[in-house]
Coordinates of C-alpha atoms in Angstrom, one line a residue:
M307 CA -100.6 -13.1 -213.3
T308 CA -101.1 -11.1 -216.4
I309 CA -103.7 -8.3 -216.7
R310 CA -105.6 -10.4 -219.2
D311 CA -105.8 -13.4 -216.7
L312 CA -106.7 -11.0 -213.9
L313 CA -109.6 -9.5 -215.8
R314 CA -110.8 -12.9 -216.9
L315 CA -110.8 -14.2 -213.4
V316 CA -112.5 -11.1 -212.0
L317 CA -115.2 -11.3 -214.6
S318 CA -115.8 -14.9 -213.8
N319 CA -116.0 -14.3 -210.1
L320 CA -118.5 -11.4 -210.6
K321 CA -120.7 -13.5 -212.8
R322 CA -120.9 -16.2 -210.1
M323 CA -122.4 -13.7 -207.6
K324 CA -124.6 -11.6 -209.9
A325 CA -127.4 -11.0 -207.4
R326 CA -125.1 -9.8 -204.7
V327 CA -123.0 -7.6 -207.1
A328 CA -126.3 -6.1 -208.4
M329 CA -127.6 -5.3 -204.9
T330 CA -124.2 -3.8 -203.9
A331 CA -124.0 -1.8 -207.1
I332 CA -127.4 -0.3 -206.5
G333 CA -126.1 1.4 -203.4
V334 CA -123.2 2.9 -205.4
I335 CA -125.7 3.9 -208.1
I336 CA -127.9 5.8 -205.6
G337 CA -124.9 7.5 -204.0
T338 CA -123.3 8.5 -207.4
A339 CA -126.6 9.7 -208.7
A340 CA -127.1 11.8 -205.5
V341 CA -123.7 13.4 -206.0
V342 CA -124.2 14.2 -209.7
V343 CA -127.8 15.5 -209.3
L344 CA -127.1 17.7 -206.3
M345 CA -123.9 19.2 -207.8
S346 CA -125.7 19.6 -211.2
L347 CA -128.5 21.5 -209.4
G348 CA -125.9 23.8 -207.7
A349 CA -124.2 24.4 -211.0
G350 CA -127.5 25.1 -212.7
L351 CA -128.5 27.6 -210.2
Q352 CA -125.1 29.3 -210.5
K353 CA -125.5 29.5 -214.2
L354 CA -128.9 31.0 -213.9
A355 CA -127.6 33.6 -211.5
T356 CA -124.7 34.5 -213.6
E357 CA -126.8 34.7 -216.8
S358 CA -129.1 37.0 -214.9
L359 CA -126.1 39.2 -214.1
Y360 CA -124.9 39.2 -217.7
G361 CA -128.4 40.2 -218.7
M362 CA -128.2 43.3 -216.4
G363 CA -125.1 44.8 -218.0
G364 CA -121.6 44.0 -219.1
L365 CA -118.3 43.0 -217.4
D366 CA -116.7 45.9 -219.3
E367 CA -118.7 48.5 -217.5
L368 CA -118.1 50.2 -214.1
M369 CA -120.6 52.4 -212.2
V370 CA -118.6 55.1 -210.4
R371 CA -120.4 56.8 -207.5
N372 CA -119.4 59.8 -205.4
D373 CA -120.4 59.0 -201.8
N374 CA -119.7 62.6 -200.8
Y375 CA -122.3 63.9 -203.3
W376 CA -125.0 64.1 -200.6
G377 CA -122.7 65.8 -198.1
M378 CA -121.0 63.2 -196.0
M379 CA -119.6 64.4 -192.6
E380 CA -115.9 64.3 -192.0
V381 CA -113.8 65.1 -188.9
K382 CA -111.0 67.6 -189.3
P383 CA -107.6 66.4 -188.1
G384 CA -107.0 67.4 -184.5
G385 CA -110.6 67.2 -183.3
G386 CA -113.2 70.0 -183.4
Q387 CA -116.7 69.9 -184.7
Q388 CA -117.8 68.0 -187.7
Q389 CA -118.1 70.1 -190.8
Q390 CA -119.7 69.3 -194.1
Q391 CA -116.9 68.9 -196.6
Q392 CA -116.7 67.8 -200.1
T393 CA -113.3 66.2 -200.8
L394 CA -114.4 64.6 -204.1
V395 CA -116.2 66.1 -207.0
L396 CA -117.3 63.9 -209.9
D397 CA -117.5 66.9 -212.3
D398 CA -116.7 67.3 -216.0
A399 CA -113.0 67.8 -215.2
M400 CA -112.9 64.6 -213.2
L401 CA -114.7 62.7 -216.0
D402 CA -112.1 64.0 -218.5
Q403 CA -109.4 62.7 -216.2
I404 CA -111.0 59.3 -216.1
R405 CA -111.2 59.2 -219.9
Q406 CA -107.4 59.4 -220.0
M407 CA -107.0 56.2 -218.1
D408 CA -105.7 53.2 -220.0
G409 CA -108.4 51.1 -221.5
V410 CA -111.3 53.6 -220.9
I411 CA -113.2 54.3 -224.1
A412 CA -116.3 56.1 -222.8
V413 CA -117.4 58.0 -219.6
T414 CA -120.8 59.5 -219.2
P415 CA -122.7 60.8 -216.2
F416 CA -126.0 59.1 -215.3
L417 CA -128.0 62.1 -214.2
D418 CA -131.4 61.2 -212.7
V419 CA -134.2 63.4 -213.9
Q420 CA -136.4 64.2 -211.0
M421 CA -140.0 63.0 -211.8
M422 CA -143.0 64.2 -209.8
G423 CA -145.5 62.1 -211.7
P424 CA -145.9 59.5 -214.5
L425 CA -145.3 59.7 -218.2
K426 CA -148.4 59.8 -220.5
L427 CA -148.9 58.5 -224.0
D428 CA -152.1 60.2 -225.0
R429 CA -154.3 59.2 -222.0
Q430 CA -152.4 56.0 -221.0
E431 CA -150.0 56.4 -218.1
G432 CA -146.6 54.6 -218.1
W433 CA -143.2 55.0 -216.6
G434 CA -139.5 54.8 -217.4
Q435 CA -136.6 56.2 -215.4
I436 CA -135.1 59.2 -217.3
Y437 CA -131.3 59.7 -217.4
G438 CA -129.3 62.6 -218.8
V439 CA -126.1 61.3 -220.5
T440 CA -123.3 62.7 -222.6
M441 CA -124.5 61.5 -226.0
E442 CA -120.9 61.5 -227.6
D443 CA -119.9 58.8 -225.0
F444 CA -123.3 57.1 -224.7
V445 CA -123.3 56.0 -228.4
K446 CA -120.1 54.0 -227.6
I447 CA -121.8 52.1 -224.9
V448 CA -125.2 51.2 -226.3
K449 CA -126.4 49.8 -229.6
L450 CA -129.2 51.4 -231.6
K451 CA -132.0 49.2 -232.9
R452 CA -133.8 51.9 -234.9
G453 CA -134.1 55.6 -235.2
T454 CA -131.3 58.0 -234.4
M455 CA -129.0 59.0 -231.6
E456 CA -128.7 62.6 -232.8
L457 CA -131.0 64.2 -230.3
Y458 CA -132.2 67.8 -230.3
R459 CA -134.2 69.6 -227.6
G460 CA -137.2 67.6 -226.4
Q461 CA -136.1 64.3 -228.0
V462 CA -135.2 61.1 -226.3
V463 CA -134.1 57.5 -226.9
I464 CA -135.9 54.7 -225.1
G465 CA -134.9 51.2 -224.0
S466 CA -136.3 48.1 -225.6
M467 CA -138.7 47.3 -222.7
V468 CA -140.1 50.8 -222.2
P469 CA -143.1 50.3 -224.5
E470 CA -144.3 47.5 -222.3
N471 CA -144.6 49.9 -219.4
F472 CA -147.5 51.6 -221.2
I473 CA -149.7 48.4 -221.3
P474 CA -152.6 49.1 -218.9
W475 CA -152.4 47.1 -215.7
Q476 CA -156.0 46.1 -216.0
E477 CA -155.3 44.4 -219.3
R478 CA -152.2 42.7 -217.9
E479 CA -154.1 41.2 -214.9
N480 CA -157.3 40.2 -216.8
N481 CA -155.6 38.6 -219.8
E482 CA -153.4 35.5 -219.7
T483 CA -151.6 36.9 -222.8
P484 CA -151.0 40.7 -222.4
P485 CA -151.8 42.8 -225.4
P486 CA -149.0 44.0 -227.6
A487 CA -147.0 47.1 -226.4
P488 CA -147.9 50.4 -228.1
E489 CA -145.6 51.8 -230.7
L490 CA -143.6 54.7 -229.2
M491 CA -141.4 55.6 -232.1
G492 CA -142.3 59.1 -233.3
K493 CA -144.8 59.6 -230.5
M494 CA -144.8 62.3 -227.9
L495 CA -144.6 61.4 -224.2
Q496 CA -145.9 63.9 -221.7
M497 CA -143.9 64.3 -218.5
I498 CA -146.6 64.9 -215.8
Q499 CA -146.0 66.8 -212.5
Y500 CA -148.6 66.7 -209.7
S501 CA -148.9 69.5 -207.2
W502 CA -151.2 70.0 -204.2
N503 CA -152.8 73.2 -203.1
E504 CA -153.2 73.8 -199.4
G505 CA -156.5 72.3 -198.1
D506 CA -157.2 70.5 -201.4
M507 CA -156.7 66.7 -201.5
N508 CA -157.0 66.6 -205.3
P509 CA -153.7 67.1 -207.1
T510 CA -153.3 69.5 -209.9
E511 CA -151.8 67.9 -213.0
S512 CA -149.5 69.8 -215.3
V513 CA -147.4 68.9 -218.3
I514 CA -143.8 69.8 -217.4
A515 CA -142.2 68.6 -220.7
R516 CA -143.1 66.8 -223.9
L517 CA -140.5 64.2 -225.1
E518 CA -140.4 63.0 -228.6
V519 CA -139.2 59.4 -229.0
V520 CA -136.8 59.3 -232.0
G521 CA -134.7 56.2 -231.2
E522 CA -134.9 52.7 -229.6
L523 CA -132.0 50.7 -228.2
K524 CA -131.3 47.1 -228.8
P525 CA -131.9 44.8 -225.7
Q526 CA -128.8 45.3 -223.6
G527 CA -129.7 44.7 -219.9
Y528 CA -132.1 46.0 -217.3
M529 CA -130.5 49.3 -216.7
Y530 CA -130.8 50.2 -220.3
D531 CA -133.9 48.3 -221.4
Y532 CA -136.3 50.1 -218.9
S533 CA -134.8 53.6 -219.1
I534 CA -135.2 56.7 -221.2
F535 CA -132.2 58.8 -222.2
M536 CA -131.8 62.4 -223.2
P537 CA -128.8 64.8 -223.6
L538 CA -127.2 65.9 -220.3
K539 CA -128.0 69.6 -220.7
E540 CA -131.7 68.8 -221.3
A541 CA -131.8 66.7 -218.2
Q542 CA -130.2 69.5 -216.1
R543 CA -132.8 72.0 -217.5
L544 CA -135.6 69.6 -216.6
N545 CA -134.3 69.2 -213.0
Q546 CA -134.1 73.0 -212.6
R547 CA -137.7 73.2 -213.7
T548 CA -139.0 70.4 -211.5
N549 CA -136.9 71.6 -208.5
A550 CA -138.0 75.2 -208.7
G551 CA -138.3 76.7 -205.3
M552 CA -135.9 74.2 -203.6
S553 CA -132.4 74.8 -202.4
P554 CA -129.8 75.9 -204.9
D555 CA -128.0 72.6 -204.7
M556 CA -131.1 70.8 -205.7
Q557 CA -131.8 73.2 -208.5
Q558 CA -128.3 72.9 -209.9
P559 CA -126.8 69.6 -208.8
A560 CA -124.0 70.1 -211.3
R561 CA -122.4 72.5 -208.9
K562 CA -121.5 69.5 -206.8
G563 CA -120.6 67.4 -209.8
Y564 CA -122.6 64.2 -210.5
A565 CA -123.7 61.5 -208.2
Q566 CA -122.7 58.7 -210.6
A567 CA -121.1 58.1 -213.9
L568 CA -120.7 55.0 -216.1
V569 CA -117.3 54.0 -217.3
K570 CA -116.8 51.6 -220.2
V571 CA -113.5 49.9 -220.9
Q572 CA -112.3 48.4 -224.1
N573 CA -111.8 44.9 -222.7
P574 CA -113.3 43.2 -219.6
N575 CA -109.7 42.2 -218.6
Q576 CA -108.9 45.9 -218.2
A577 CA -111.8 46.6 -215.8
P578 CA -110.0 45.5 -212.6
A579 CA -107.1 47.9 -213.1
V580 CA -109.4 50.8 -213.9
E581 CA -111.7 49.9 -210.9
Q582 CA -108.7 49.9 -208.6
Q583 CA -107.5 53.3 -209.8
L584 CA -111.0 54.8 -209.2
K585 CA -111.1 53.3 -205.7
D586 CA -107.7 54.7 -204.9
M587 CA -109.0 58.1 -205.9
G588 CA -111.7 57.7 -203.3
F589 CA -114.7 56.8 -205.4
S590 CA -117.0 53.8 -204.8
V591 CA -117.3 51.5 -207.8
Q592 CA -119.9 49.0 -208.5
S593 CA -119.2 46.4 -211.2
D594 CA -120.7 43.2 -212.4
R595 CA -117.3 41.5 -211.9
Q596 CA -117.5 42.0 -208.2
Q597 CA -121.0 40.5 -208.1
L598 CA -119.9 37.7 -210.3
E599 CA -117.0 36.8 -208.0
S600 CA -119.3 36.9 -205.0
I601 CA -121.9 34.7 -206.8
N602 CA -119.2 32.2 -207.8
Q603 CA -117.8 32.0 -204.3
F604 CA -121.3 31.5 -202.8
F605 CA -122.2 28.7 -205.2
L606 CA -118.9 27.0 -204.8
I607 CA -119.8 26.6 -201.1
I608 CA -123.3 25.5 -202.1
Q609 CA -121.9 22.9 -204.5
A610 CA -119.4 21.6 -201.9
V611 CA -122.2 21.2 -199.3
L612 CA -124.5 19.5 -201.8
G613 CA -121.7 17.3 -203.1
G614 CA -120.9 16.4 -199.5
I615 CA -124.5 15.3 -198.8
G616 CA -124.3 13.0 -201.9
A617 CA -120.9 11.7 -200.8
V618 CA -122.5 10.5 -197.6
A619 CA -124.7 8.2 -199.6
L620 CA -121.7 7.0 -201.5
L621 CA -119.9 6.3 -198.3
V622 CA -122.7 4.2 -197.1
A623 CA -122.5 2.2 -200.3
A624 CA -118.7 1.7 -199.7
F625 CA -119.6 -0.3 -196.6
G626 CA -121.8 -2.5 -198.7
I627 CA -118.9 -3.2 -201.1
A628 CA -116.7 -4.0 -198.2
N629 CA -119.3 -6.4 -196.8
T630 CA -119.7 -8.1 -200.1
M631 CA -116.0 -8.7 -200.5
V632 CA -115.6 -10.0 -196.9
M633 CA -118.4 -12.5 -197.6
A634 CA -116.6 -13.5 -200.8
I635 CA -113.6 -14.4 -198.7
Y636 CA -115.6 -16.9 -196.6
E637 CA -117.1 -18.4 -199.7
R638 CA -113.9 -18.7 -201.6
T639 CA -111.4 -19.6 -198.9
R640 CA -110.5 -23.0 -200.4
E641 CA -110.2 -21.3 -203.8
I642 CA -107.7 -18.7 -202.4
G643 CA -105.7 -21.6 -200.8
L644 CA -105.6 -23.4 -204.2
M645 CA -104.4 -20.2 -205.9
K646 CA -101.6 -19.8 -203.4
A647 CA -100.7 -23.5 -203.7
V648 CA -100.2 -23.3 -207.4
G649 CA -98.0 -20.2 -207.1
A650 CA -100.2 -17.1 -206.7
T651 CA -98.5 -14.5 -204.5
N652 CA -100.1 -12.3 -201.9
Q653 CA -100.0 -9.5 -204.4
D654 CA -102.0 -11.5 -206.9
V655 CA -104.7 -12.3 -204.4
M656 CA -104.9 -8.7 -203.4
S657 CA -105.1 -7.6 -207.0
V658 CA -108.1 -9.9 -207.6
F659 CA -110.1 -8.6 -204.7
L660 CA -109.2 -5.0 -205.3
T661 CA -110.1 -5.3 -209.0
E662 CA -113.5 -6.9 -208.1
A663 CA -114.3 -4.2 -205.6
G664 CA -113.2 -1.4 -208.0
S665 CA -115.3 -3.0 -210.8
I666 CA -118.4 -2.9 -208.6
G667 CA -117.7 0.7 -207.9
F668 CA -117.1 1.4 -211.6
L669 CA -120.4 -0.3 -212.6
G670 CA -122.3 1.6 -209.9
G671 CA -120.7 4.8 -211.0
V672 CA -121.8 4.4 -214.6
G673 CA -125.3 3.4 -213.6
G674 CA -125.4 6.4 -211.2
V675 CA -124.4 8.8 -213.9
L676 CA -127.1 7.5 -216.2
L677 CA -129.7 7.6 -213.5
A678 CA -128.6 11.2 -212.6
L679 CA -129.0 12.3 -216.2
G680 CA -132.5 11.0 -216.2
V681 CA -133.4 12.6 -212.9
N682 CA -131.9 15.9 -214.1
A683 CA -134.1 15.8 -217.2
V684 CA -137.2 15.3 -215.0
I685 CA -136.1 18.2 -212.7
N686 CA -135.7 20.5 -215.7
V687 CA -139.1 19.6 -217.2
A688 CA -140.9 19.9 -213.9
G689 CA -139.0 23.1 -213.0
Q690 CA -139.8 24.8 -216.3
S691 CA -143.4 23.9 -216.0
L692 CA -143.6 25.4 -212.4
I693 CA -141.7 28.5 -213.5
S694 CA -143.9 29.1 -216.4
Q695 CA -147.0 28.8 -214.2
G696 CA -145.4 31.1 -211.6
G697 CA -144.2 33.7 -213.9
G698 CA -140.5 32.9 -213.8
G699 CA -139.7 34.7 -210.6
F700 CA -136.1 33.4 -210.2
M701 CA -135.4 33.1 -213.9
P702 CA -132.9 35.7 -215.3
M703 CA -134.5 38.5 -217.1
G704 CA -132.1 38.8 -219.9
P705 CA -132.2 41.2 -222.8
G706 CA -135.6 41.0 -224.5
M707 CA -136.8 38.2 -222.3
G708 CA -140.0 37.8 -220.5
G709 CA -140.5 35.4 -217.6
Q710 CA -141.7 32.5 -219.6
E711 CA -139.1 33.0 -222.4
A712 CA -136.4 33.0 -219.7
A713 CA -137.3 29.6 -218.2
K714 CA -134.2 27.5 -218.6
A715 CA -132.8 24.3 -217.2
L716 CA -132.5 24.2 -213.4
T717 CA -129.6 21.8 -213.6
A718 CA -126.3 22.0 -215.5
T719 CA -123.9 19.0 -215.8
P720 CA -120.4 20.0 -216.8
L721 CA -118.4 17.4 -218.7
W722 CA -116.0 16.8 -215.9
L723 CA -118.8 15.9 -213.4
P724 CA -119.8 12.5 -214.8
I725 CA -116.2 11.5 -215.4
F726 CA -115.3 12.6 -211.9
A727 CA -118.3 10.7 -210.5
I728 CA -117.4 7.4 -212.2
V729 CA -113.7 7.7 -211.2
F730 CA -114.6 8.6 -207.7
A731 CA -117.1 5.7 -207.4
A732 CA -114.4 3.3 -208.7
L733 CA -111.9 4.6 -206.2
I734 CA -114.4 4.2 -203.4
G735 CA -114.8 0.6 -204.5
V736 CA -111.1 0.0 -204.5
A737 CA -110.8 1.7 -201.0
S738 CA -113.6 -0.5 -199.8
G739 CA -111.8 -3.6 -200.9
I740 CA -108.5 -2.9 -199.2
Y741 CA -109.4 -4.6 -195.9
P742 CA -110.9 -7.7 -197.5
A743 CA -108.0 -7.9 -199.9
I744 CA -105.4 -7.8 -197.1
R745 CA -107.4 -10.3 -195.2
A746 CA -107.6 -12.7 -198.2
A747 CA -103.8 -12.3 -198.9
A748 CA -103.0 -13.1 -195.3
L749 CA -104.7 -16.5 -195.4
S750 CA -102.4 -19.5 -195.0
P751 CA -102.6 -21.9 -198.0
I752 CA -102.7 -25.0 -195.7
H753 CA -105.5 -23.7 -193.5
A754 CA -107.4 -22.4 -196.5
L755 CA -107.3 -25.8 -198.3
K756 CA -108.6 -27.5 -195.1
Y757 CA -111.4 -24.9 -194.7
E758 CA -114.9 -26.4 -194.9

């Protein structure tokens, strides 16, 4: 029997039982659609999570932290009492050593400026975390939108989202559309410090520094967009002023080095090697690559679970295909006997039934993929509507994005998934037809021709 004759015979047989084939295929359609929709939902959530991560920084950046900065306790060899030791110092000499590593193009401390109150623009209070950085290295890490990065005493560069922090909360809550953010370029921000006198519950407000905004960064991620940057020496002077009267270590944290530093490599592929070197030196390293790997592993498990749930529905449909083919044997017993009488082999009979079963699975797979694409579209429209109303809580806050702007598709269907689903459905159909095909091939021609 040629392939052409086989296909013609299978098509003729399927046409004779249209209703039964349609009802059987519906089960396959539902199972295939369930697999595609659930796996697309898992892939979509993974994409949103990774985009959120990309929006918070780059895979070519490493945040190096010195866990001993705050005085971790270590036990001397041979016992004895615990003493406060500092085995690692993330100081300027260490930063220079890190700069010499292969692939490293910039290293700068991220020195937190101690803030004892808000920032003020005229009378409006706002906020923004202030960091002291080495400007020579910092210019290699960020991109300037406008202004200058050549900072003098009392000058700062702000992230792209800092102006929005000066929109009054009352206007945010009472208006569906918040008012535009104030212009900060060229303006003077007052750094406020509150102090309390003994027996007086009302704080005394004093201006500890005035910061002129001379530059604004392009959107680059949460750590940059909501922060304010100044030269490292200026940040150290401010900390000495705000920590006056405290312990010498708090007044001059540079004596103990820095708590953290940002390392930028030339290529993301070089980040793992640099990260491992830093860990071998005893530093803890936080990188987006680690988080990305964890997210991918988590969502692979989620996709496997969701795909398995959908596969159960497809397995149920497989029993429907097997039942349809078994019923076809009873209805076509004399036809099978006639085929064998005119020379058809057992292999020919099996080929007919396996092809019919596979065709039902294939048709159900195609229908299931089309149904899944429609369901995905509905999920995306409904999801975006709900997210817009709820403020986009889960949506990634990428560079320059608000909650509504960030509302994206909840599902993502990679190209391989529909192809896999159709092929898998066809294979399920073939597997379901194995038993009926063997049973049909085992029929005796004489008994089959006598069958009533």
